[in-house]
Amino acid sequence: MADTAHRPERRYGNRPTMKDVAAKAGVGLKTVSRVVNGEPGVTPDTERRVQEAIEALGFRRNDSARVLRKGRTATVGLVLEDLADPFYGPLSRAVEEVARAHGTLLINGSSAEDPDREQELALALCARRVDGLIVIPAGDDHRYLEPEIRAGVATVFVDRPAGRIDADAVLSDSFGGARDGTAHLIAHGHRRIGFVGDRPRIHTAAERLRGYRAAMEDAGLPVREEWVSPGPTDPERVGAAVRGMLAAPEPVTALFAGNNRVTVTAVRILAAHARPVALVGFDDIELADLLGITVVAQDAAALGRTAAERLFRRLDGAEGAPERVVLGTTLLARGSGEVPPPTA
């Protein structure tokens, strides 16, 4: 049987306080406060005893009261769609870098594309008195944030605009990028171009579908409904949509993929397809340069950095009406979007 007689008692969740430090050092609470906050009026010997007690107990200063006296908590929240999505890594990192430069801690979480979970997470962050929020919205009604914004929580939306409220937003040009990507396929001779995208209730998905249709219309080309497949981006749904377009009596000769997850599934299916099919994807993906995948790239880091800088300008007192900033996209031609249609 293990000897537990001399094991130190663990008090998980009960961290040592300044009272504990004062008792161990044999000094008053005010003396500990002076040492912890670097204030004068403590002899070197007393300061040494207090520091030894702090080290022995593992005491850490609680900054909550100090920052609340200033009216700021030096924390901001970031509500993402999906922490596992590679697109959000550079975005989150850029927000964190800006926050760090302002001496602020970033707390983030994922809505998993669930509007209820988004609301729950955003309000939980507000309840913890974050100074500001950056939100990638899953829902289309953000009136629940109006009381928080009125109370002084600076809020910026990124990648997608807020729904039913006026708020700062930083977006990519989803419409223009999709139009350019589709026009690129048309310029390489394609006339039967399929579009596979995300759920149309999502702002970016709707804009990319609109850009695809605009490019086809600009070129005087019809869009058959069987060439258009919006919906969830799981591999099963996307795979079925792509295979259906390829197996039709008049199969598509090119595909425009509405986001990185769609592109990955399309690449796998096209790799096993009997004849070459051109592909342009919206969003870059890992190894796309080595695989020769043509993409419409958006700058996720610039989105995050611009949103964070806007947030801190608001926190520093910038006034004025909410602004919408739209960042451009870049078409990266790497080979898959330049495959010509079959001659026969």
Short mmCIF file of C-alpha atoms in Angstrom, two decimals, residues 97-341:
data_model
loop_
_atom_site.label_atom_id
_atom_site.label_comp_id
_atom_site.label_asym_id
_atom_site.label_seq_id
_atom_site.Cartn_x
_atom_site.Cartn_y
_atom_site.Cartn_z
CA GLU A 97 0.08 39.20 -32.36
CA VAL A 98 -1.82 42.49 -32.45
CA ALA A 99 -3.34 41.81 -29.03
CA ARG A 100 0.06 41.00 -27.60
CA ALA A 101 1.50 44.22 -28.97
CA HIS A 102 -1.23 46.01 -26.99
CA GLY A 103 -0.46 44.09 -23.80
CA THR A 104 -3.69 42.14 -24.10
CA LEU A 105 -4.49 38.45 -23.73
CA LEU A 106 -6.54 36.69 -26.44
CA ILE A 107 -9.17 34.10 -25.50
CA ASN A 108 -10.67 32.15 -28.38
CA GLY A 109 -13.24 29.45 -28.96
CA SER A 110 -15.12 27.72 -31.75
CA SER A 111 -18.78 28.01 -32.66
CA ALA A 112 -18.62 24.86 -34.84
CA GLU A 113 -20.81 26.77 -37.33
CA ASP A 114 -23.69 26.65 -34.82
CA PRO A 115 -25.49 30.02 -34.29
CA ASP A 116 -26.64 29.02 -30.79
CA ARG A 117 -23.14 28.00 -29.78
CA GLU A 118 -21.77 31.24 -31.24
CA GLN A 119 -24.18 33.27 -29.10
CA GLU A 120 -23.42 31.22 -25.99
CA LEU A 121 -19.66 31.61 -26.47
CA ALA A 122 -19.78 35.33 -27.27
CA LEU A 123 -21.94 36.11 -24.24
CA ALA A 124 -19.77 33.91 -22.00
CA LEU A 125 -16.75 35.97 -23.06
CA CYS A 126 -18.67 39.18 -22.35
CA ALA A 127 -19.62 37.83 -18.91
CA ARG A 128 -15.91 37.45 -18.24
CA ARG A 129 -15.59 41.15 -19.01
CA VAL A 130 -13.45 41.01 -22.15
CA ASP A 131 -12.75 44.49 -23.49
CA GLY A 132 -13.63 43.55 -27.05
CA LEU A 133 -14.79 40.79 -29.36
CA ILE A 134 -13.79 39.64 -32.83
CA VAL A 135 -16.47 37.38 -34.25
CA ILE A 136 -16.58 35.12 -37.30
CA PRO A 137 -20.34 34.73 -37.33
CA ALA A 138 -22.18 31.46 -37.65
CA GLY A 139 -25.62 33.05 -37.35
CA ASP A 140 -27.37 35.86 -39.17
CA ASP A 141 -28.93 37.71 -36.20
CA HIS A 142 -26.56 39.45 -33.83
CA ARG A 143 -29.00 41.64 -31.96
CA TYR A 144 -28.09 39.67 -28.84
CA LEU A 145 -24.82 41.66 -28.80
CA GLU A 146 -26.46 45.10 -28.82
CA PRO A 147 -26.57 45.40 -24.99
CA GLU A 148 -22.91 44.39 -24.77
CA ILE A 149 -21.87 46.90 -27.43
CA ARG A 150 -23.84 49.65 -25.67
CA ALA A 151 -22.07 48.67 -22.45
CA GLY A 152 -18.72 49.33 -24.13
CA VAL A 153 -17.60 45.97 -25.56
CA ALA A 154 -15.88 46.88 -28.83
CA THR A 155 -16.94 44.37 -31.50
CA VAL A 156 -15.58 43.66 -34.98
CA PHE A 157 -16.84 40.98 -37.34
CA VAL A 158 -14.41 39.26 -39.69
CA ASP A 159 -14.81 37.08 -42.81
CA ARG A 160 -18.59 37.62 -42.69
CA PRO A 161 -20.64 40.70 -41.72
CA ALA A 162 -22.91 40.95 -38.71
CA GLY A 163 -26.59 40.18 -39.12
CA ARG A 164 -29.31 42.71 -38.26
CA ILE A 165 -26.96 45.13 -36.48
CA ASP A 166 -24.48 47.76 -37.66
CA ALA A 167 -20.93 46.80 -36.71
CA ASP A 168 -17.40 47.03 -38.05
CA ALA A 169 -16.56 44.21 -40.46
CA VAL A 170 -13.43 43.07 -42.31
CA LEU A 171 -14.14 40.82 -45.28
CA SER A 172 -12.48 39.22 -48.28
CA ASP A 173 -13.87 39.98 -51.72
CA SER A 174 -15.65 36.64 -52.08
CA PHE A 175 -17.76 37.85 -55.00
CA GLY A 176 -14.84 39.28 -56.95
CA GLY A 177 -12.59 36.31 -56.22
CA ALA A 178 -15.15 33.76 -57.40
CA ARG A 179 -15.92 35.81 -60.50
CA ASP A 180 -12.20 36.00 -61.34
CA GLY A 181 -11.70 32.27 -60.74
CA THR A 182 -14.62 31.32 -62.95
CA ALA A 183 -13.55 33.80 -65.62
CA HIS A 184 -10.12 32.16 -65.55
CA LEU A 185 -11.69 28.80 -66.43
CA ILE A 186 -13.76 30.43 -69.18
CA ALA A 187 -10.63 32.07 -70.59
CA HIS A 188 -9.09 28.60 -70.93
CA GLY A 189 -11.94 27.41 -73.12
CA HIS A 190 -14.43 25.94 -70.64
CA ARG A 191 -18.16 26.38 -71.13
CA ARG A 192 -19.59 23.69 -68.84
CA ILE A 193 -18.36 24.73 -65.41
CA GLY A 194 -19.68 23.26 -62.18
CA PHE A 195 -19.88 25.07 -58.85
CA VAL A 196 -19.74 23.19 -55.53
CA GLY A 197 -20.00 25.41 -52.47
CA ASP A 198 -21.01 25.75 -48.86
CA ARG A 199 -24.51 26.35 -47.49
CA PRO A 200 -26.08 29.39 -49.16
CA ARG A 201 -27.19 30.93 -45.84
CA ILE A 202 -23.49 31.65 -45.17
CA HIS A 203 -22.54 35.08 -46.48
CA THR A 204 -19.25 34.02 -48.08
CA ALA A 205 -20.86 31.01 -49.77
CA ALA A 206 -23.65 33.14 -51.20
CA GLU A 207 -21.19 35.74 -52.47
CA ARG A 208 -19.01 33.13 -54.16
CA LEU A 209 -22.00 31.57 -55.87
CA ARG A 210 -23.04 35.04 -57.01
CA GLY A 211 -19.54 35.64 -58.40
CA TYR A 212 -19.64 32.36 -60.31
CA ARG A 213 -23.01 33.21 -61.85
CA ALA A 214 -21.83 36.73 -62.73
CA ALA A 215 -18.78 35.41 -64.62
CA MET A 216 -20.92 32.96 -66.56
CA GLU A 217 -23.42 35.69 -67.40
CA ASP A 218 -20.65 38.09 -68.44
CA ALA A 219 -19.44 35.44 -70.90
CA GLY A 220 -22.95 34.78 -72.21
CA LEU A 221 -22.91 31.22 -70.87
CA PRO A 222 -25.90 29.39 -69.40
CA VAL A 223 -25.86 27.98 -65.87
CA ARG A 224 -27.71 24.70 -65.60
CA GLU A 225 -29.03 23.96 -62.16
CA GLU A 226 -27.38 20.52 -62.21
CA TRP A 227 -24.05 22.34 -62.41
CA VAL A 228 -24.65 24.14 -59.11
CA SER A 229 -24.45 22.31 -55.76
CA PRO A 230 -24.41 24.33 -52.54
CA GLY A 231 -24.65 22.56 -49.20
CA PRO A 232 -22.65 21.08 -46.32
CA THR A 233 -18.97 20.61 -47.08
CA ASP A 234 -18.53 17.10 -45.70
CA PRO A 235 -16.70 14.74 -48.10
CA GLU A 236 -19.75 12.53 -48.66
CA ARG A 237 -22.01 15.35 -49.83
CA VAL A 238 -19.31 17.07 -51.90
CA GLY A 239 -18.13 13.79 -53.40
CA ALA A 240 -21.63 12.89 -54.52
CA ALA A 241 -22.10 16.32 -56.09
CA VAL A 242 -18.82 16.18 -58.01
CA ARG A 243 -19.40 12.62 -59.24
CA GLY A 244 -22.89 13.55 -60.38
CA MET A 245 -21.60 16.45 -62.46
CA LEU A 246 -18.90 14.27 -64.01
CA ALA A 247 -21.33 11.46 -64.85
CA ALA A 248 -24.03 13.62 -66.46
CA PRO A 249 -24.91 13.19 -70.16
CA GLU A 250 -23.08 16.45 -70.80
CA PRO A 251 -20.49 16.41 -68.02
CA VAL A 252 -18.79 19.52 -66.76
CA THR A 253 -15.26 20.06 -68.01
CA ALA A 254 -14.24 22.31 -65.13
CA LEU A 255 -15.08 22.83 -61.46
CA PHE A 256 -15.04 25.85 -59.20
CA ALA A 257 -14.73 24.77 -55.54
CA GLY A 258 -16.27 27.22 -53.10
CA ASN A 259 -13.84 26.73 -50.19
CA ASN A 260 -10.78 24.78 -49.05
CA ARG A 261 -12.74 21.76 -47.76
CA VAL A 262 -14.57 21.40 -51.06
CA THR A 263 -11.29 21.70 -52.94
CA VAL A 264 -9.66 18.88 -50.97
CA THR A 265 -12.51 16.48 -51.75
CA ALA A 266 -12.60 17.54 -55.40
CA VAL A 267 -8.85 16.92 -55.77
CA ARG A 268 -9.24 13.37 -54.46
CA ILE A 269 -12.10 12.56 -56.84
CA LEU A 270 -10.52 14.17 -59.89
CA ALA A 271 -7.27 12.28 -59.27
CA ALA A 272 -9.14 9.04 -59.98
CA HIS A 273 -11.21 10.38 -62.87
CA ALA A 274 -10.59 9.00 -66.35
CA ARG A 275 -10.23 12.33 -68.14
CA PRO A 276 -8.66 15.63 -67.06
CA VAL A 277 -11.02 18.16 -65.48
CA ALA A 278 -9.94 21.70 -64.74
CA LEU A 279 -10.21 22.90 -61.13
CA VAL A 280 -10.03 26.27 -59.39
CA GLY A 281 -10.58 26.44 -55.63
CA PHE A 282 -11.42 29.34 -53.36
CA ASP A 283 -8.91 29.45 -50.46
CA ASP A 284 -5.42 28.07 -50.63
CA ILE A 285 -4.74 24.62 -49.21
CA GLU A 286 -1.65 22.92 -47.87
CA LEU A 287 0.62 21.52 -50.61
CA ALA A 288 -1.47 23.20 -53.32
CA ASP A 289 1.70 24.64 -54.82
CA LEU A 290 3.31 21.19 -55.04
CA LEU A 291 0.13 19.57 -56.35
CA GLY A 292 -0.39 22.27 -58.96
CA ILE A 293 -3.80 23.40 -57.69
CA THR A 294 -4.97 26.76 -59.00
CA VAL A 295 -6.68 28.76 -56.26
CA VAL A 296 -8.21 32.10 -55.45
CA ALA A 297 -6.24 32.94 -52.31
CA GLN A 298 -7.41 35.22 -49.57
CA ASP A 299 -5.00 36.63 -46.99
CA ALA A 300 -6.25 35.17 -43.71
CA ALA A 301 -3.49 36.86 -41.73
CA ALA A 302 -4.38 40.25 -43.20
CA LEU A 303 -8.03 39.66 -42.28
CA GLY A 304 -7.12 38.94 -38.67
CA ARG A 305 -4.59 41.75 -38.40
CA THR A 306 -6.93 44.34 -39.93
CA ALA A 307 -9.82 43.27 -37.70
CA ALA A 308 -7.66 43.37 -34.56
CA GLU A 309 -6.21 46.76 -35.42
CA ARG A 310 -9.72 48.07 -35.96
CA LEU A 311 -10.80 46.63 -32.61
CA PHE A 312 -7.98 48.34 -30.72
CA ARG A 313 -8.64 51.64 -32.47
CA ARG A 314 -12.18 51.42 -31.12
CA LEU A 315 -10.85 50.57 -27.66
CA ASP A 316 -8.56 53.59 -27.86
CA GLY A 317 -11.55 55.84 -28.46
CA ALA A 318 -12.01 55.95 -32.24
CA GLU A 319 -15.55 57.03 -33.00
CA GLY A 320 -17.67 57.21 -36.13
CA ALA A 321 -20.07 54.95 -37.95
CA PRO A 322 -19.24 51.25 -38.34
CA GLU A 323 -17.03 50.54 -41.34
CA ARG A 324 -16.82 47.64 -43.77
CA VAL A 325 -13.32 46.89 -45.07
CA VAL A 326 -13.05 44.55 -48.07
CA LEU A 327 -9.67 42.96 -48.84
CA GLY A 328 -8.84 41.74 -52.33
CA THR A 329 -8.03 38.18 -53.35
CA THR A 330 -5.25 36.78 -55.55
CA LEU A 331 -5.60 34.16 -58.27
CA LEU A 332 -2.64 31.77 -58.17
CA ALA A 333 -2.38 29.85 -61.46
CA ARG A 334 -0.55 26.58 -60.78
CA GLY A 335 -1.80 24.19 -63.46
CA SER A 336 -5.14 22.67 -62.51
CA GLY A 337 -7.10 25.73 -63.62
CA GLU A 338 -5.30 25.86 -66.94
CA VAL A 339 -6.25 22.35 -68.13
CA PRO A 340 -8.08 22.79 -71.47
CA PRO A 341 -11.45 21.15 -72.17
#
